[in-house]
PDB file of C-alpha atoms in Angstrom:
ATOM      1  CA  MET A   1      62.409  59.869  13.796  1.00  0.00           C
ATOM      2  CA  GLN A   2      61.887  61.897  16.942  1.00  0.00           C
ATOM      3  CA  GLU A   3      64.837  64.120  16.043  1.00  0.00           C
ATOM      4  CA  ARG A   4      63.766  64.345  12.418  1.00  0.00           C
ATOM      5  CA  TYR A   5      60.288  65.595  13.301  1.00  0.00           C
ATOM      6  CA  GLY A   6      61.210  67.607  16.365  1.00  0.00           C
ATOM      7  CA  ASN A   7      59.474  65.363  18.884  1.00  0.00           C
ATOM      8  CA  VAL A   8      62.392  64.528  21.187  1.00  0.00           C
ATOM      9  CA  LYS A   9      61.202  66.716  24.058  1.00  0.00           C
ATOM     10  CA  ARG A  10      57.630  65.446  23.909  1.00  0.00           C
ATOM     11  CA  ALA A  11      58.750  61.835  23.570  1.00  0.00           C
ATOM     12  CA  ASN A  12      61.112  62.095  26.512  1.00  0.00           C
ATOM     13  CA  ALA A  13      58.393  63.676  28.649  1.00  0.00           C
ATOM     14  CA  PHE A  14      56.046  60.816  27.826  1.00  0.00           C
ATOM     15  CA  TYR A  15      58.757  58.261  28.502  1.00  0.00           C
ATOM     16  CA  ASP A  16      59.652  59.851  31.846  1.00  0.00           C
ATOM     17  CA  ASN A  17      56.045  60.337  33.017  1.00  0.00           C
ATOM     18  CA  GLN A  18      54.070  57.409  31.625  1.00  0.00           C
ATOM     19  CA  VAL A  19      56.240  54.398  30.765  1.00  0.00           C
ATOM     20  CA  LEU A  20      56.708  51.828  33.540  1.00  0.00           C
ATOM     21  CA  ASP A  21      58.047  48.289  33.690  1.00  0.00           C
ATOM     22  CA  TYR A  22      55.231  47.096  35.971  1.00  0.00           C
ATOM     23  CA  LEU A  23      51.456  47.511  36.386  1.00  0.00           C
ATOM     24  CA  THR A  24      50.018  50.142  38.671  1.00  0.00           C
ATOM     25  CA  PRO A  25      46.842  49.274  40.644  1.00  0.00           C
ATOM     26  CA  GLU A  26      44.895  51.370  38.116  1.00  0.00           C
ATOM     27  CA  MET A  27      46.324  49.360  35.236  1.00  0.00           C
ATOM     28  CA  ARG A  28      45.432  46.097  36.960  1.00  0.00           C
ATOM     29  CA  GLU A  29      41.847  47.262  37.526  1.00  0.00           C
ATOM     30  CA  PHE A  30      41.658  48.338  33.862  1.00  0.00           C
ATOM     31  CA  ILE A  31      42.783  44.911  32.627  1.00  0.00           C
ATOM     32  CA  LEU A  32      40.199  43.141  34.787  1.00  0.00           C
ATOM     33  CA  ARG A  33      37.444  45.089  33.001  1.00  0.00           C
ATOM     34  CA  MET A  34      38.638  44.453  29.462  1.00  0.00           C
ATOM     35  CA  LYS A  35      36.837  42.038  27.123  1.00  0.00           C
ATOM     36  CA  MET A  36      39.219  42.307  24.161  1.00  0.00           C
ATOM     37  CA  ALA A  37      42.862  42.807  23.233  1.00  0.00           C
ATOM     38  CA  PHE A  38      45.090  43.093  20.164  1.00  0.00           C
ATOM     39  CA  ILE A  39      48.197  40.891  20.219  1.00  0.00           C
ATOM     40  CA  ALA A  40      51.270  41.776  18.131  1.00  0.00           C
ATOM     41  CA  THR A  41      54.061  39.247  17.480  1.00  0.00           C
ATOM     42  CA  ALA A  42      56.910  38.816  15.015  1.00  0.00           C
ATOM     43  CA  ASP A  43      58.908  35.852  13.812  1.00  0.00           C
ATOM     44  CA  GLN A  44      62.688  35.509  13.941  1.00  0.00           C
ATOM     45  CA  HIS A  45      62.995  37.536  10.729  1.00  0.00           C
ATOM     46  CA  GLY A  46      60.924  40.429  12.053  1.00  0.00           C
ATOM     47  CA  GLU A  47      57.843  39.701   9.931  1.00  0.00           C
ATOM     48  CA  CYS A  48      54.887  40.872  11.981  1.00  0.00           C
ATOM     49  CA  ASP A  49      51.447  39.538  12.761  1.00  0.00           C
ATOM     50  CA  ASN A  50      48.596  41.108  14.696  1.00  0.00           C
ATOM     51  CA  SER A  51      45.774  39.060  16.151  1.00  0.00           C
ATOM     52  CA  PHE A  52      42.632  39.620  18.215  1.00  0.00           C
ATOM     53  CA  ARG A  53      41.640  37.985  21.482  1.00  0.00           C
ATOM     54  CA  ALA A  54      38.380  38.361  23.387  1.00  0.00           C
ATOM     55  CA  GLY A  55      36.566  36.895  26.350  1.00  0.00           C
ATOM     56  CA  PRO A  56      34.647  37.807  29.478  1.00  0.00           C
ATOM     57  CA  PRO A  57      35.944  40.700  31.586  1.00  0.00           C
ATOM     58  CA  GLY A  58      39.272  39.693  33.070  1.00  0.00           C
ATOM     59  CA  PHE A  59      40.003  36.991  30.500  1.00  0.00           C
ATOM     60  CA  ILE A  60      43.545  38.355  30.574  1.00  0.00           C
ATOM     61  CA  ARG A  61      44.678  37.344  34.053  1.00  0.00           C
ATOM     62  CA  VAL A  62      46.828  39.636  36.172  1.00  0.00           C
ATOM     63  CA  LEU A  63      49.091  37.342  38.195  1.00  0.00           C
ATOM     64  CA  ASP A  64      51.139  40.138  39.725  1.00  0.00           C
ATOM     65  CA  GLU A  65      52.440  43.593  38.827  1.00  0.00           C
ATOM     66  CA  LYS A  66      54.953  42.072  36.409  1.00  0.00           C
ATOM     67  CA  THR A  67      52.998  39.194  34.874  1.00  0.00           C
ATOM     68  CA  VAL A  68      49.831  38.643  32.853  1.00  0.00           C
ATOM     69  CA  MET A  69      48.492  35.623  31.010  1.00  0.00           C
ATOM     70  CA  TRP A  70      45.728  34.878  28.528  1.00  0.00           C
ATOM     71  CA  PRO A  71      44.068  31.646  27.377  1.00  0.00           C
ATOM     72  CA  GLU A  72      44.425  30.135  23.919  1.00  0.00           C
ATOM     73  CA  TYR A  73      41.440  28.212  22.556  1.00  0.00           C
ATOM     74  CA  LYS A  74      41.030  25.925  19.563  1.00  0.00           C
ATOM     75  CA  GLY A  75      41.015  28.039  16.401  1.00  0.00           C
ATOM     76  CA  ASN A  76      41.773  27.691  12.702  1.00  0.00           C
ATOM     77  CA  GLY A  77      44.909  25.675  13.341  1.00  0.00           C
ATOM     78  CA  VAL A  78      47.320  28.275  11.915  1.00  0.00           C
ATOM     79  CA  MET A  79      48.587  29.268  15.381  1.00  0.00           C
ATOM     80  CA  ALA A  80      50.428  32.282  13.957  1.00  0.00           C
ATOM     81  CA  SER A  81      50.882  34.100  17.271  1.00  0.00           C
ATOM     82  CA  MET A  82      52.244  31.081  19.118  1.00  0.00           C
ATOM     83  CA  GLY A  83      54.412  30.104  16.171  1.00  0.00           C
ATOM     84  CA  ASN A  84      55.999  33.537  16.276  1.00  0.00           C
ATOM     85  CA  ILE A  85      56.455  33.328  20.040  1.00  0.00           C
ATOM     86  CA  MET A  86      58.355  30.064  19.558  1.00  0.00           C
ATOM     87  CA  GLU A  87      60.861  31.963  17.373  1.00  0.00           C
ATOM     88  CA  ASN A  88      60.757  35.388  19.020  1.00  0.00           C
ATOM     89  CA  PRO A  89      59.146  35.692  22.468  1.00  0.00           C
ATOM     90  CA  TYR A  90      58.623  39.477  22.421  1.00  0.00           C
ATOM     91  CA  VAL A  91      54.943  40.458  22.256  1.00  0.00           C
ATOM     92  CA  GLY A  92      52.911  43.650  22.341  1.00  0.00           C
ATOM     93  CA  ILE A  93      49.408  43.790  23.848  1.00  0.00           C
ATOM     94  CA  LEU A  94      46.981  46.665  23.319  1.00  0.00           C
ATOM     95  CA  MET A  95      43.710  46.848  25.263  1.00  0.00           C
ATOM     96  CA  VAL A  96      41.258  49.678  24.496  1.00  0.00           C
ATOM     97  CA  ASP A  97      38.208  50.744  26.477  1.00  0.00           C
ATOM     98  CA  PHE A  98      35.854  51.858  23.688  1.00  0.00           C
ATOM     99  CA  PHE A  99      32.794  52.059  25.924  1.00  0.00           C
ATOM    100  CA  GLU A 100      33.560  53.984  29.112  1.00  0.00           C
ATOM    101  CA  THR A 101      36.853  55.860  29.266  1.00  0.00           C
ATOM    102  CA  ALA A 102      38.193  55.890  25.684  1.00  0.00           C
ATOM    103  CA  VAL A 103      41.739  55.126  26.786  1.00  0.00           C
ATOM    104  CA  GLY A 104      44.007  52.201  26.069  1.00  0.00           C
ATOM    105  CA  LEU A 105      46.809  50.315  27.767  1.00  0.00           C
ATOM    106  CA  HIS A 106      49.951  48.989  26.074  1.00  0.00           C
ATOM    107  CA  ILE A 107      51.872  46.054  27.547  1.00  0.00           C
ATOM    108  CA  ASN A 108      55.142  44.885  26.000  1.00  0.00           C
ATOM    109  CA  GLY A 109      57.161  41.957  27.255  1.00  0.00           C
ATOM    110  CA  HIS A 110      58.449  38.480  26.544  1.00  0.00           C
ATOM    111  CA  ALA A 111      56.147  35.486  26.468  1.00  0.00           C
ATOM    112  CA  ARG A 112      56.206  31.777  27.074  1.00  0.00           C
ATOM    113  CA  ILE A 113      53.613  29.123  26.289  1.00  0.00           C
ATOM    114  CA  VAL A 114      52.247  26.956  29.103  1.00  0.00           C
ATOM    115  CA  GLU A 115      50.126  23.871  28.474  1.00  0.00           C
ATOM    116  CA  ASN A 116      46.694  23.950  30.104  1.00  0.00           C
ATOM    117  CA  GLN A 117      47.415  20.821  32.150  1.00  0.00           C
ATOM    118  CA  ALA A 118      50.250  22.650  33.881  1.00  0.00           C
ATOM    119  CA  VAL A 119      47.992  25.614  34.657  1.00  0.00           C
ATOM    120  CA  GLU A 120      45.197  23.393  35.976  1.00  0.00           C
ATOM    121  CA  ALA A 121      47.664  21.753  38.359  1.00  0.00           C
ATOM    122  CA  PHE A 122      48.053  25.137  40.058  1.00  0.00           C
ATOM    123  CA  GLY A 123      44.533  26.359  39.327  1.00  0.00           C
ATOM    124  CA  GLY A 124      43.647  27.279  42.900  1.00  0.00           C
ATOM    125  CA  ILE A 125      46.750  29.399  43.289  1.00  0.00           C
ATOM    126  CA  PHE A 126      46.244  31.101  39.948  1.00  0.00           C
ATOM    127  CA  ASP A 127      42.570  31.733  40.706  1.00  0.00           C
ATOM    128  CA  ARG A 128      43.529  33.607  43.847  1.00  0.00           C
ATOM    129  CA  LEU A 129      46.190  35.601  42.027  1.00  0.00           C
ATOM    130  CA  ALA A 130      43.767  36.384  39.218  1.00  0.00           C
ATOM    131  CA  PHE A 131      41.028  37.549  41.603  1.00  0.00           C
ATOM    132  CA  ALA A 132      39.006  34.308  41.358  1.00  0.00           C
ATOM    133  CA  THR A 133      38.356  34.521  37.611  1.00  0.00           C
ATOM    134  CA  PRO A 134      37.428  30.935  36.633  1.00  0.00           C
ATOM    135  CA  PHE A 135      39.873  29.068  34.425  1.00  0.00           C
ATOM    136  CA  VAL A 136      37.150  27.053  32.699  1.00  0.00           C
ATOM    137  CA  GLU A 137      34.442  29.101  31.041  1.00  0.00           C
ATOM    138  CA  SER A 138      30.764  28.618  31.819  1.00  0.00           C
ATOM    139  CA  PRO A 139      29.163  25.262  30.883  1.00  0.00           C
ATOM    140  CA  GLU A 140      27.078  27.058  28.259  1.00  0.00           C
ATOM    141  CA  MET A 141      30.210  28.187  26.442  1.00  0.00           C
ATOM    142  CA  LYS A 142      31.808  24.732  26.683  1.00  0.00           C
ATOM    143  CA  LYS A 143      35.263  26.208  26.256  1.00  0.00           C
ATOM    144  CA  THR A 144      38.416  25.020  27.934  1.00  0.00           C
ATOM    145  CA  PRO A 145      41.789  26.598  27.077  1.00  0.00           C
ATOM    146  CA  GLU A 146      44.228  24.399  25.214  1.00  0.00           C
ATOM    147  CA  ARG A 147      47.161  26.373  26.543  1.00  0.00           C
ATOM    148  CA  TRP A 148      48.111  29.760  27.987  1.00  0.00           C
ATOM    149  CA  VAL A 149      50.507  32.545  27.074  1.00  0.00           C
ATOM    150  CA  VAL A 150      52.312  34.033  30.079  1.00  0.00           C
ATOM    151  CA  VAL A 151      53.946  37.448  29.583  1.00  0.00           C
ATOM    152  CA  ALA A 152      56.701  38.949  31.736  1.00  0.00           C
ATOM    153  CA  ILE A 153      56.116  42.703  31.502  1.00  0.00           C
ATOM    154  CA  GLU A 154      58.882  45.012  30.335  1.00  0.00           C
ATOM    155  CA  GLU A 155      56.837  48.093  29.414  1.00  0.00           C
ATOM    156  CA  ALA A 156      53.365  49.331  30.380  1.00  0.00           C
ATOM    157  CA  TYR A 157      51.951  52.695  29.324  1.00  0.00           C
ATOM    158  CA  VAL A 158      48.770  54.522  28.403  1.00  0.00           C
ATOM    159  CA  HIS A 159      47.321  55.043  24.938  1.00  0.00           C
ATOM    160  CA  CYS A 160      45.612  58.429  25.225  1.00  0.00           C
ATOM    161  CA  SER A 161      41.979  58.979  24.288  1.00  0.00           C
ATOM    162  CA  LYS A 162      42.576  61.708  21.704  1.00  0.00           C
ATOM    163  CA  HIS A 163      41.745  59.586  18.639  1.00  0.00           C
ATOM    164  CA  ILE A 164      39.827  56.699  20.237  1.00  0.00           C
ATOM    165  CA  PRO A 165      36.129  56.672  19.270  1.00  0.00           C
ATOM    166  CA  MET A 166      33.440  56.001  21.829  1.00  0.00           C
ATOM    167  CA  LEU A 167      31.261  53.019  20.892  1.00  0.00           C
ATOM    168  CA  ARG A 168      28.098  51.445  22.229  1.00  0.00           C
ATOM    169  CA  TYR A 169      26.844  47.882  22.382  1.00  0.00           C
ATOM    170  CA  LEU A 170      24.474  46.504  19.732  1.00  0.00           C
ATOM    171  CA  ASP A 171      21.748  45.821  22.298  1.00  0.00           C
ATOM    172  CA  GLY A 172      20.982  49.564  22.252  1.00  0.00           C
ATOM    173  CA  GLU A 173      22.302  50.269  25.710  1.00  0.00           C
ATOM    174  CA  GLU A 174      23.978  53.642  25.667  1.00  0.00           C
ATOM    175  CA  SER A 175      27.651  53.606  26.583  1.00  0.00           C
ATOM    176  CA  LYS A 176      28.555  55.382  29.754  1.00  0.00           C
ATOM    177  CA  GLU A 177      29.838  58.924  29.486  1.00  0.00           C
ATOM    178  CA  ALA A 178      33.602  58.975  29.659  1.00  0.00           C
ATOM    179  CA  GLU A 179      34.990  60.350  32.868  1.00  0.00           C
ATOM    180  CA  VAL A 180      36.844  63.478  31.847  1.00  0.00           C
ATOM    181  CA  GLY A 181      39.405  62.996  34.594  1.00  0.00           C
ATOM    182  CA  ARG A 182      40.201  59.487  33.351  1.00  0.00           C
ATOM    183  CA  ARG A 183      40.355  60.379  29.667  1.00  0.00           C
ATOM    184  CA  ALA A 184      43.239  62.793  29.933  1.00  0.00           C
ATOM    185  CA  GLY A 185      46.505  63.052  31.750  1.00  0.00           C
ATOM    186  CA  ASP A 186      47.859  60.486  34.186  1.00  0.00           C
ATOM    187  CA  VAL A 187      45.092  57.902  33.836  1.00  0.00           C
ATOM    188  CA  PHE A 188      47.088  55.005  35.269  1.00  0.00           C
ATOM    189  CA  LYS A 189      48.932  57.007  37.962  1.00  0.00           C
ATOM    190  CA  ALA A 190      52.234  56.298  36.256  1.00  0.00           C
ATOM    191  CA  LYS A 191      53.823  59.746  36.492  1.00  0.00           C
ATOM    192  CA  ASN A 192      55.246  59.273  39.999  1.00  0.00           C
ATOM    193  CA  GLY A 193      55.897  55.540  39.700  1.00  0.00           C
ATOM    194  CA  GLU A 194      59.317  54.068  40.390  1.00  0.00           C
ATOM    195  CA  ARG A 195      61.591  53.612  37.391  1.00  0.00           C
ATOM    196  CA  ALA A 196      64.562  51.378  38.084  1.00  0.00           C
ATOM    197  CA  TRP A 197      66.341  52.435  34.898  1.00  0.00           C
ATOM    198  CA  LEU A 198      66.596  56.012  36.179  1.00  0.00           C
ATOM    199  CA  GLN A 199      68.832  54.799  39.024  1.00  0.00           C
ATOM    200  CA  PRO A 200      72.565  54.119  38.552  1.00  0.00           C
ATOM    201  CA  PRO A 201      72.828  50.490  37.390  1.00  0.00           C
ATOM    202  CA  VAL A 202      74.432  48.086  39.813  1.00  0.00           C
ATOM    203  CA  CYS A 203      75.377  45.700  37.062  1.00  0.00           C
ATOM    204  CA  SER A 204      74.293  44.666  33.594  1.00  0.00           C
ATOM    205  CA  PRO A 205      73.833  40.897  33.702  1.00  0.00           C
ATOM    206  CA  GLU A 206      73.503  39.005  30.491  1.00  0.00           C
ATOM    207  CA  TYR A 207      70.022  37.879  29.604  1.00  0.00           C
ATOM    208  CA  ASP A 208      69.443  34.264  30.504  1.00  0.00           C
ATOM    209  CA  ALA A 209      67.041  33.042  27.877  1.00  0.00           C
ATOM    210  CA  GLU A 210      63.967  31.288  29.223  1.00  0.00           C
ATOM    211  CA  PRO A 211      62.205  28.610  27.206  1.00  0.00           C
ATOM    212  CA  ALA A 212      59.276  29.950  25.222  1.00  0.00           C
ATOM    213  CA  VAL A 213      57.302  26.835  26.116  1.00  0.00           C
ATOM    214  CA  ALA A 214      56.976  25.566  29.667  1.00  0.00           C
ATOM    215  CA  GLU A 215      57.434  21.896  30.375  1.00  0.00           C
ATOM    216  CA  ALA A 216      54.235  20.019  29.654  1.00  0.00           C
ATOM    217  CA  PRO A 217      53.246  16.829  31.474  1.00  0.00           C
ATOM    218  CA  ALA A 218      55.069  13.737  30.296  1.00  0.00           C
ATOM    219  CA  GLU A 219      52.172  12.513  28.184  1.00  0.00           C
ATOM    220  CA  ILE A 220      52.209  15.700  26.116  1.00  0.00           C
ATOM    221  CA  GLY A 221      55.643  14.919  24.703  1.00  0.00           C
ATOM    222  CA  THR A 222      58.793  16.900  24.084  1.00  0.00           C
ATOM    223  CA  VAL A 223      58.520  20.642  23.629  1.00  0.00           C
ATOM    224  CA  ARG A 224      60.708  22.983  21.608  1.00  0.00           C
ATOM    225  CA  PHE A 225      62.606  25.885  23.060  1.00  0.00           C
ATOM    226  CA  ALA A 226      63.077  29.269  21.434  1.00  0.00           C
ATOM    227  CA  GLN A 227      66.189  31.397  21.675  1.00  0.00           C
ATOM    228  CA  PRO A 228      65.037  34.997  22.056  1.00  0.00           C
ATOM    229  CA  PRO A 229      66.959  37.923  20.581  1.00  0.00           C
ATOM    230  CA  PRO A 230      69.024  40.108  22.937  1.00  0.00           C
ATOM    231  CA  ARG A 231      66.833  41.618  25.607  1.00  0.00           C
ATOM    232  CA  ARG A 232      66.358  45.332  26.049  1.00  0.00           C
ATOM    233  CA  HIS A 233      67.569  45.940  29.583  1.00  0.00           C
ATOM    234  CA  THR A 234      65.517  49.121  29.917  1.00  0.00           C
ATOM    235  CA  PRO A 235      62.419  50.388  28.100  1.00  0.00           C
ATOM    236  CA  GLN A 236      63.191  52.528  25.085  1.00  0.00           C
ATOM    237  CA  PRO A 237      61.564  55.862  24.194  1.00  0.00           C
ATOM    238  CA  ILE A 238      58.339  55.347  22.301  1.00  0.00           C
ATOM    239  CA  ARG A 239      58.619  55.907  18.559  1.00  0.00           C
ATOM    240  CA  LYS A 240      55.374  56.938  16.922  1.00  0.00           C
TER     241      LYS A 240
END
């Protein structure tokens, strides 16, 4: 498509300057401010689903520059996203700041499902990694995650502000003016970031599939494992 519509040069420039396989400090700070995200998954046949997740700022935990996780709460019982992850662990996350900077952040990677009991067992460690964001919501909300989705990051890149509308909250409080310097250009300081795939490859190991569901405590029972499709060893140029 890039060749067909004459976008190869622009696409390659974006790929070379903005696409990383890890989170920059600016990306991590952005995630910790976000209250919502759109989650894209697909089953083993490629049929897609897009879902919405929301919570207090930082509900998507940043564990390190290569890993994020979000909580799953009791819902309508369909469990479409997690069902897809069981068959095909690749996920796409889009977070958009509609209220301050009018930019977004894409994260693509492969996911696994971890039962909440396993997370609670390491809660103190995860709290420190996630900048002390509590793993159980406030007593007023009376919400405890049933399980978590942990994503190993393969691509992270900006969604520019060109067509993102600025919104304001219903309480009448005016949204902050977008910072011009953050709305355009290298918002997440990705341009000069390291890109391993630009270096001569040492080897091309086969992808060792990881289970899509982590081992739950014995009382939870047996869990199923998914066999993911072949992994992309390096990020691919973005196709719009």
